[in-house]
Amino acid sequence: MLTLISCILLVGYRWITRFLALACYAMLLMPGFLQVFYAVHWCCTDILGYYYFFSSQVRRSIIYGEQPRNRLDLYLPKNSSGSKPVVAFVTGGAWIIGYKAWGALLGKQLAERDIIVACIDYRNFPQGTISDMVKDASQGISFVCNNIANYGGDPNRVYLIGQSAGAHIAACALLDQAIKECGEGENVAWSVSQIKAYIGISGG
């Protein structure tokens, strides 16, 4: 009992209640994850995992910023001739469990259709706030817009896609960038006009 009380005093009541709420939320999501896992992953995880870790067409963990999660994965088509259209993808994960490798299937499928895919990682809660996530995504988009030509991509054909929490974060990054561009003297690293289209999948 004394150990429990000292633990509560040391960690803080609010953090314990938040942790318990997060654990309950994860338990509620578990049946859906298990369905997807058994229906899809058993048939393609081995193949997709091998592709992700061993394919010469995947460039993993390219650094785009200073934070530890400021990394992105690039999925490149086998055919390297000509400039390719580019998809900048921000994955979902309820703002707490998102990870760039979740875009591996999308990256593989689009790379087979001659499209470069950049899966942008970002800080999750509690590593960062929504503002931090939006800042990370914006830096990732900036990297894609300014550097994708080095990988055979066409900087004039960049399409932004976000899924679930990623759709929310990507939309906020676009709005934040538009606000910056309206301000006088605001230094911007990329422009909303560089994005050909935004697609939000199952977002808020």
PDB file of C-alpha atoms in Angstrom:
ATOM      1  CA  MET A   1       0.000   0.000   0.000  1.00  0.00           C
ATOM      2  CA  LEU A   2       2.817   2.392   0.897  1.00  0.00           C
ATOM      3  CA  THR A   3       4.559   1.526  -2.359  1.00  0.00           C
ATOM      4  CA  LEU A   4       1.390   2.353  -4.341  1.00  0.00           C
ATOM      5  CA  ILE A   5       0.941   5.676  -2.518  1.00  0.00           C
ATOM      6  CA  SER A   6       4.587   6.658  -3.036  1.00  0.00           C
ATOM      7  CA  CYS A   7       4.286   5.683  -6.723  1.00  0.00           C
ATOM      8  CA  ILE A   8       1.204   7.903  -7.111  1.00  0.00           C
ATOM      9  CA  LEU A   9       2.962  10.810  -5.399  1.00  0.00           C
ATOM     10  CA  LEU A  10       6.121  10.310  -7.468  1.00  0.00           C
ATOM     11  CA  VAL A  11       4.489   9.920 -10.901  1.00  0.00           C
ATOM     12  CA  GLY A  12       1.488  12.132 -10.346  1.00  0.00           C
ATOM     13  CA  TYR A  13      -2.225  11.375 -10.280  1.00  0.00           C
ATOM     14  CA  ARG A  14      -2.930  12.991 -13.660  1.00  0.00           C
ATOM     15  CA  TRP A  15      -0.304  10.914 -15.490  1.00  0.00           C
ATOM     16  CA  ILE A  16      -1.615   7.690 -13.971  1.00  0.00           C
ATOM     17  CA  THR A  17      -5.196   8.473 -15.024  1.00  0.00           C
ATOM     18  CA  ARG A  18      -4.008   9.371 -18.526  1.00  0.00           C
ATOM     19  CA  PHE A  19      -2.049   6.127 -18.736  1.00  0.00           C
ATOM     20  CA  LEU A  20      -5.081   4.101 -17.622  1.00  0.00           C
ATOM     21  CA  ALA A  21      -7.286   5.920 -20.158  1.00  0.00           C
ATOM     22  CA  LEU A  22      -4.744   5.160 -22.889  1.00  0.00           C
ATOM     23  CA  ALA A  23      -4.607   1.492 -21.855  1.00  0.00           C
ATOM     24  CA  CYS A  24      -8.427   1.255 -21.997  1.00  0.00           C
ATOM     25  CA  TYR A  25      -8.440   2.922 -25.409  1.00  0.00           C
ATOM     26  CA  ALA A  26      -5.844   0.446 -26.695  1.00  0.00           C
ATOM     27  CA  MET A  27      -7.914  -2.478 -25.365  1.00  0.00           C
ATOM     28  CA  LEU A  28     -11.008  -1.159 -27.188  1.00  0.00           C
ATOM     29  CA  LEU A  29      -9.044  -0.950 -30.445  1.00  0.00           C
ATOM     30  CA  MET A  30      -7.533  -4.424 -30.084  1.00  0.00           C
ATOM     31  CA  PRO A  31     -10.382  -6.457 -31.706  1.00  0.00           C
ATOM     32  CA  GLY A  32     -10.126  -4.382 -34.898  1.00  0.00           C
ATOM     33  CA  PHE A  33      -6.346  -4.738 -35.006  1.00  0.00           C
ATOM     34  CA  LEU A  34      -6.571  -8.492 -34.499  1.00  0.00           C
ATOM     35  CA  GLN A  35      -9.081  -8.848 -37.361  1.00  0.00           C
ATOM     36  CA  VAL A  36      -6.768  -6.968 -39.718  1.00  0.00           C
ATOM     37  CA  PHE A  37      -3.764  -8.914 -38.459  1.00  0.00           C
ATOM     38  CA  TYR A  38      -5.297 -12.329 -39.076  1.00  0.00           C
ATOM     39  CA  ALA A  39      -7.054 -11.403 -42.328  1.00  0.00           C
ATOM     40  CA  VAL A  40      -4.170  -9.624 -44.046  1.00  0.00           C
ATOM     41  CA  HIS A  41      -0.840  -9.943 -42.293  1.00  0.00           C
ATOM     42  CA  TRP A  42      -0.517 -13.716 -42.279  1.00  0.00           C
ATOM     43  CA  CYS A  43      -0.698 -13.755 -46.073  1.00  0.00           C
ATOM     44  CA  CYS A  44       1.653 -10.845 -46.801  1.00  0.00           C
ATOM     45  CA  THR A  45       3.741  -9.915 -43.734  1.00  0.00           C
ATOM     46  CA  ASP A  46       6.691 -12.106 -44.644  1.00  0.00           C
ATOM     47  CA  ILE A  47       6.776 -10.786 -48.207  1.00  0.00           C
ATOM     48  CA  LEU A  48       6.190  -7.160 -47.187  1.00  0.00           C
ATOM     49  CA  GLY A  49       8.699  -7.353 -44.317  1.00  0.00           C
ATOM     50  CA  TYR A  50      11.353  -8.751 -46.651  1.00  0.00           C
ATOM     51  CA  TYR A  51      10.592  -6.021 -49.185  1.00  0.00           C
ATOM     52  CA  TYR A  52      10.817  -3.289 -46.545  1.00  0.00           C
ATOM     53  CA  PHE A  53      14.110  -4.431 -45.040  1.00  0.00           C
ATOM     54  CA  PHE A  54      15.932  -5.888 -48.034  1.00  0.00           C
ATOM     55  CA  SER A  55      14.651  -4.272 -51.244  1.00  0.00           C
ATOM     56  CA  SER A  56      17.107  -1.968 -52.990  1.00  0.00           C
ATOM     57  CA  GLN A  57      14.105   0.182 -53.961  1.00  0.00           C
ATOM     58  CA  VAL A  58      13.440   1.219 -50.334  1.00  0.00           C
ATOM     59  CA  ARG A  59      15.491   3.996 -48.739  1.00  0.00           C
ATOM     60  CA  ARG A  60      14.743   3.794 -45.017  1.00  0.00           C
ATOM     61  CA  SER A  61      15.041   6.459 -42.319  1.00  0.00           C
ATOM     62  CA  ILE A  62      16.196   9.434 -44.385  1.00  0.00           C
ATOM     63  CA  ILE A  63      16.716  12.328 -41.951  1.00  0.00           C
ATOM     64  CA  TYR A  64      14.645  15.449 -42.643  1.00  0.00           C
ATOM     65  CA  GLY A  65      14.907  17.284 -39.288  1.00  0.00           C
ATOM     66  CA  GLU A  66      16.575  17.426 -35.886  1.00  0.00           C
ATOM     67  CA  GLN A  67      14.099  15.392 -33.815  1.00  0.00           C
ATOM     68  CA  PRO A  68      14.641  11.616 -33.364  1.00  0.00           C
ATOM     69  CA  ARG A  69      11.386  10.836 -35.240  1.00  0.00           C
ATOM     70  CA  ASN A  70      12.203  13.210 -38.104  1.00  0.00           C
ATOM     71  CA  ARG A  71      12.744  10.381 -40.585  1.00  0.00           C
ATOM     72  CA  LEU A  72      11.063   9.264 -43.778  1.00  0.00           C
ATOM     73  CA  ASP A  73      11.119   6.177 -45.980  1.00  0.00           C
ATOM     74  CA  LEU A  74      11.320   6.447 -49.774  1.00  0.00           C
ATOM     75  CA  TYR A  75       9.870   3.785 -52.087  1.00  0.00           C
ATOM     76  CA  LEU A  76      11.402   4.087 -55.538  1.00  0.00           C
ATOM     77  CA  PRO A  77      10.198   2.489 -58.803  1.00  0.00           C
ATOM     78  CA  LYS A  78      12.507   0.012 -60.534  1.00  0.00           C
ATOM     79  CA  ASN A  79      12.284   2.055 -63.719  1.00  0.00           C
ATOM     80  CA  SER A  80      14.504   5.079 -63.076  1.00  0.00           C
ATOM     81  CA  SER A  81      14.008   6.821 -66.427  1.00  0.00           C
ATOM     82  CA  GLY A  82      12.199  10.158 -66.414  1.00  0.00           C
ATOM     83  CA  SER A  83      10.826  12.233 -63.537  1.00  0.00           C
ATOM     84  CA  LYS A  84       8.217  10.378 -61.471  1.00  0.00           C
ATOM     85  CA  PRO A  85       5.114  11.680 -59.723  1.00  0.00           C
ATOM     86  CA  VAL A  86       5.509  11.733 -55.939  1.00  0.00           C
ATOM     87  CA  VAL A  87       3.191  10.880 -53.053  1.00  0.00           C
ATOM     88  CA  ALA A  88       4.062  12.324 -49.636  1.00  0.00           C
ATOM     89  CA  PHE A  89       2.217  10.061 -47.195  1.00  0.00           C
ATOM     90  CA  VAL A  90       1.480  10.839 -43.536  1.00  0.00           C
ATOM     91  CA  THR A  91       0.382   7.681 -41.749  1.00  0.00           C
ATOM     92  CA  GLY A  92      -2.320   7.402 -39.101  1.00  0.00           C
ATOM     93  CA  GLY A  93      -2.144   5.940 -35.608  1.00  0.00           C
ATOM     94  CA  ALA A  94      -4.531   7.894 -33.371  1.00  0.00           C
ATOM     95  CA  TRP A  95      -1.732  10.433 -32.715  1.00  0.00           C
ATOM     96  CA  ILE A  96      -0.110   7.907 -30.347  1.00  0.00           C
ATOM     97  CA  ILE A  97       1.076   4.848 -32.307  1.00  0.00           C
ATOM     98  CA  GLY A  98       1.791   6.035 -35.858  1.00  0.00           C
ATOM     99  CA  TYR A  99       4.969   4.870 -37.603  1.00  0.00           C
ATOM    100  CA  LYS A 100       6.366   5.377 -41.094  1.00  0.00           C
ATOM    101  CA  ALA A 101       6.704   1.649 -41.851  1.00  0.00           C
ATOM    102  CA  TRP A 102       2.905   1.390 -41.792  1.00  0.00           C
ATOM    103  CA  GLY A 103       3.011   2.876 -45.284  1.00  0.00           C
ATOM    104  CA  ALA A 104       5.068  -0.023 -46.678  1.00  0.00           C
ATOM    105  CA  LEU A 105       2.172  -1.663 -48.538  1.00  0.00           C
ATOM    106  CA  LEU A 106       1.107   1.655 -50.102  1.00  0.00           C
ATOM    107  CA  GLY A 107       4.734   2.404 -50.990  1.00  0.00           C
ATOM    108  CA  LYS A 108       5.229  -0.988 -52.618  1.00  0.00           C
ATOM    109  CA  GLN A 109       1.970  -0.843 -54.595  1.00  0.00           C
ATOM    110  CA  LEU A 110       2.540   2.685 -55.929  1.00  0.00           C
ATOM    111  CA  ALA A 111       6.241   2.133 -56.649  1.00  0.00           C
ATOM    112  CA  GLU A 112       5.192  -0.783 -58.872  1.00  0.00           C
ATOM    113  CA  ARG A 113       3.074   1.773 -60.777  1.00  0.00           C
ATOM    114  CA  ASP A 114       6.014   4.142 -61.346  1.00  0.00           C
ATOM    115  CA  ILE A 115       5.216   6.508 -58.455  1.00  0.00           C
ATOM    116  CA  ILE A 116       7.700   7.533 -55.747  1.00  0.00           C
ATOM    117  CA  VAL A 117       6.278   7.368 -52.219  1.00  0.00           C
ATOM    118  CA  ALA A 118       7.710   9.210 -49.208  1.00  0.00           C
ATOM    119  CA  CYS A 119       6.299   7.934 -45.886  1.00  0.00           C
ATOM    120  CA  ILE A 120       6.826  10.719 -43.355  1.00  0.00           C
ATOM    121  CA  ASP A 121       7.294   9.843 -39.690  1.00  0.00           C
ATOM    122  CA  TYR A 122       6.500  12.287 -36.875  1.00  0.00           C
ATOM    123  CA  ARG A 123       6.486  12.499 -33.094  1.00  0.00           C
ATOM    124  CA  ASN A 124       3.566  10.805 -31.337  1.00  0.00           C
ATOM    125  CA  PHE A 125       1.930  11.730 -28.031  1.00  0.00           C
ATOM    126  CA  PRO A 126       3.385  12.005 -25.371  1.00  0.00           C
ATOM    127  CA  GLN A 127       6.677  12.736 -27.223  1.00  0.00           C
ATOM    128  CA  GLY A 128       5.019  15.746 -28.788  1.00  0.00           C
ATOM    129  CA  THR A 129       1.820  17.775 -29.022  1.00  0.00           C
ATOM    130  CA  ILE A 130      -0.381  18.141 -32.107  1.00  0.00           C
ATOM    131  CA  SER A 131       1.592  21.303 -32.936  1.00  0.00           C
ATOM    132  CA  ASP A 132       4.823  19.276 -32.837  1.00  0.00           C
ATOM    133  CA  MET A 133       3.295  16.636 -35.121  1.00  0.00           C
ATOM    134  CA  VAL A 134       2.184  19.310 -37.597  1.00  0.00           C
ATOM    135  CA  LYS A 135       5.650  20.900 -37.492  1.00  0.00           C
ATOM    136  CA  ASP A 136       7.279  17.512 -38.155  1.00  0.00           C
ATOM    137  CA  ALA A 137       4.950  16.747 -41.062  1.00  0.00           C
ATOM    138  CA  SER A 138       5.599  20.201 -42.527  1.00  0.00           C
ATOM    139  CA  GLN A 139       9.356  19.638 -42.340  1.00  0.00           C
ATOM    140  CA  GLY A 140       8.922  16.257 -44.026  1.00  0.00           C
ATOM    141  CA  ILE A 141       6.837  17.799 -46.807  1.00  0.00           C
ATOM    142  CA  SER A 142       9.473  20.506 -47.204  1.00  0.00           C
ATOM    143  CA  PHE A 143      12.179  17.854 -47.582  1.00  0.00           C
ATOM    144  CA  VAL A 144      10.146  16.085 -50.255  1.00  0.00           C
ATOM    145  CA  CYS A 145       9.413  19.285 -52.197  1.00  0.00           C
ATOM    146  CA  ASN A 146      13.029  20.469 -52.096  1.00  0.00           C
ATOM    147  CA  ASN A 147      14.962  17.198 -52.450  1.00  0.00           C
ATOM    148  CA  ILE A 148      12.827  14.679 -54.353  1.00  0.00           C
ATOM    149  CA  ALA A 149      14.465  15.588 -57.683  1.00  0.00           C
ATOM    150  CA  ASN A 150      17.660  13.970 -56.344  1.00  0.00           C
ATOM    151  CA  TYR A 151      15.764  10.657 -56.205  1.00  0.00           C
ATOM    152  CA  GLY A 152      14.165  10.942 -59.638  1.00  0.00           C
ATOM    153  CA  GLY A 153      10.943  12.602 -58.511  1.00  0.00           C
ATOM    154  CA  ASP A 154       9.163  15.496 -60.168  1.00  0.00           C
ATOM    155  CA  PRO A 155       8.903  18.409 -57.673  1.00  0.00           C
ATOM    156  CA  ASN A 156       6.023  19.798 -59.759  1.00  0.00           C
ATOM    157  CA  ARG A 157       3.942  16.633 -59.240  1.00  0.00           C
ATOM    158  CA  VAL A 158       3.827  16.162 -55.460  1.00  0.00           C
ATOM    159  CA  TYR A 159       0.583  14.775 -54.016  1.00  0.00           C
ATOM    160  CA  LEU A 160      -0.042  14.854 -50.260  1.00  0.00           C
ATOM    161  CA  ILE A 161      -1.974  11.937 -48.740  1.00  0.00           C
ATOM    162  CA  GLY A 162      -2.841  11.467 -45.071  1.00  0.00           C
ATOM    163  CA  GLN A 163      -4.690   8.599 -43.439  1.00  0.00           C
ATOM    164  CA  SER A 164      -6.743   8.909 -40.220  1.00  0.00           C
ATOM    165  CA  ALA A 165      -4.659  10.963 -37.742  1.00  0.00           C
ATOM    166  CA  GLY A 166      -2.246  11.530 -40.618  1.00  0.00           C
ATOM    167  CA  ALA A 167      -5.062  13.104 -42.654  1.00  0.00           C
ATOM    168  CA  HIS A 168      -5.679  15.540 -39.807  1.00  0.00           C
ATOM    169  CA  ILE A 169      -1.983  16.320 -39.366  1.00  0.00           C
ATOM    170  CA  ALA A 170      -1.382  16.764 -43.120  1.00  0.00           C
ATOM    171  CA  ALA A 171      -4.415  19.074 -43.452  1.00  0.00           C
ATOM    172  CA  CYS A 172      -3.184  21.149 -40.494  1.00  0.00           C
ATOM    173  CA  ALA A 173       0.277  21.355 -42.084  1.00  0.00           C
ATOM    174  CA  LEU A 174      -1.281  22.697 -45.293  1.00  0.00           C
ATOM    175  CA  LEU A 175      -3.379  25.272 -43.414  1.00  0.00           C
ATOM    176  CA  ASP A 176      -0.430  26.321 -41.249  1.00  0.00           C
ATOM    177  CA  GLN A 177       1.712  26.760 -44.348  1.00  0.00           C
ATOM    178  CA  ALA A 178      -0.993  28.828 -46.077  1.00  0.00           C
ATOM    179  CA  ILE A 179      -1.195  31.112 -43.015  1.00  0.00           C
ATOM    180  CA  LYS A 180       2.600  31.533 -43.039  1.00  0.00           C
ATOM    181  CA  GLU A 181       2.554  32.422 -46.732  1.00  0.00           C
ATOM    182  CA  CYS A 182      -0.037  35.151 -46.057  1.00  0.00           C
ATOM    183  CA  GLY A 183       2.209  36.805 -43.456  1.00  0.00           C
ATOM    184  CA  GLU A 184       4.547  39.552 -44.563  1.00  0.00           C
ATOM    185  CA  GLY A 185       8.203  38.584 -44.462  1.00  0.00           C
ATOM    186  CA  GLU A 186       7.456  35.041 -43.311  1.00  0.00           C
ATOM    187  CA  ASN A 187      10.323  32.706 -44.229  1.00  0.00           C
ATOM    188  CA  VAL A 188       8.871  29.533 -45.764  1.00  0.00           C
ATOM    189  CA  ALA A 189      10.751  26.419 -46.847  1.00  0.00           C
ATOM    190  CA  TRP A 190       7.997  25.129 -49.139  1.00  0.00           C
ATOM    191  CA  SER A 191       4.787  26.436 -50.663  1.00  0.00           C
ATOM    192  CA  VAL A 192       1.219  25.138 -50.695  1.00  0.00           C
ATOM    193  CA  SER A 193       1.251  25.763 -54.446  1.00  0.00           C
ATOM    194  CA  GLN A 194       3.852  22.986 -54.797  1.00  0.00           C
ATOM    195  CA  ILE A 195       1.247  20.403 -53.731  1.00  0.00           C
ATOM    196  CA  LYS A 196      -0.822  19.261 -56.729  1.00  0.00           C
ATOM    197  CA  ALA A 197      -3.559  17.682 -54.582  1.00  0.00           C
ATOM    198  CA  TYR A 198      -4.364  16.719 -51.008  1.00  0.00           C
ATOM    199  CA  ILE A 199      -6.206  13.465 -50.240  1.00  0.00           C
ATOM    200  CA  GLY A 200      -7.430  12.851 -46.701  1.00  0.00           C
ATOM    201  CA  ILE A 201      -8.427   9.223 -46.070  1.00  0.00           C
ATOM    202  CA  SER A 202     -10.737   8.541 -43.086  1.00  0.00           C
ATOM    203  CA  GLY A 203      -9.600  11.732 -41.403  1.00  0.00           C
ATOM    204  CA  GLY A 204     -11.372  13.943 -38.902  1.00  0.00           C
TER     205      GLY A 204
END
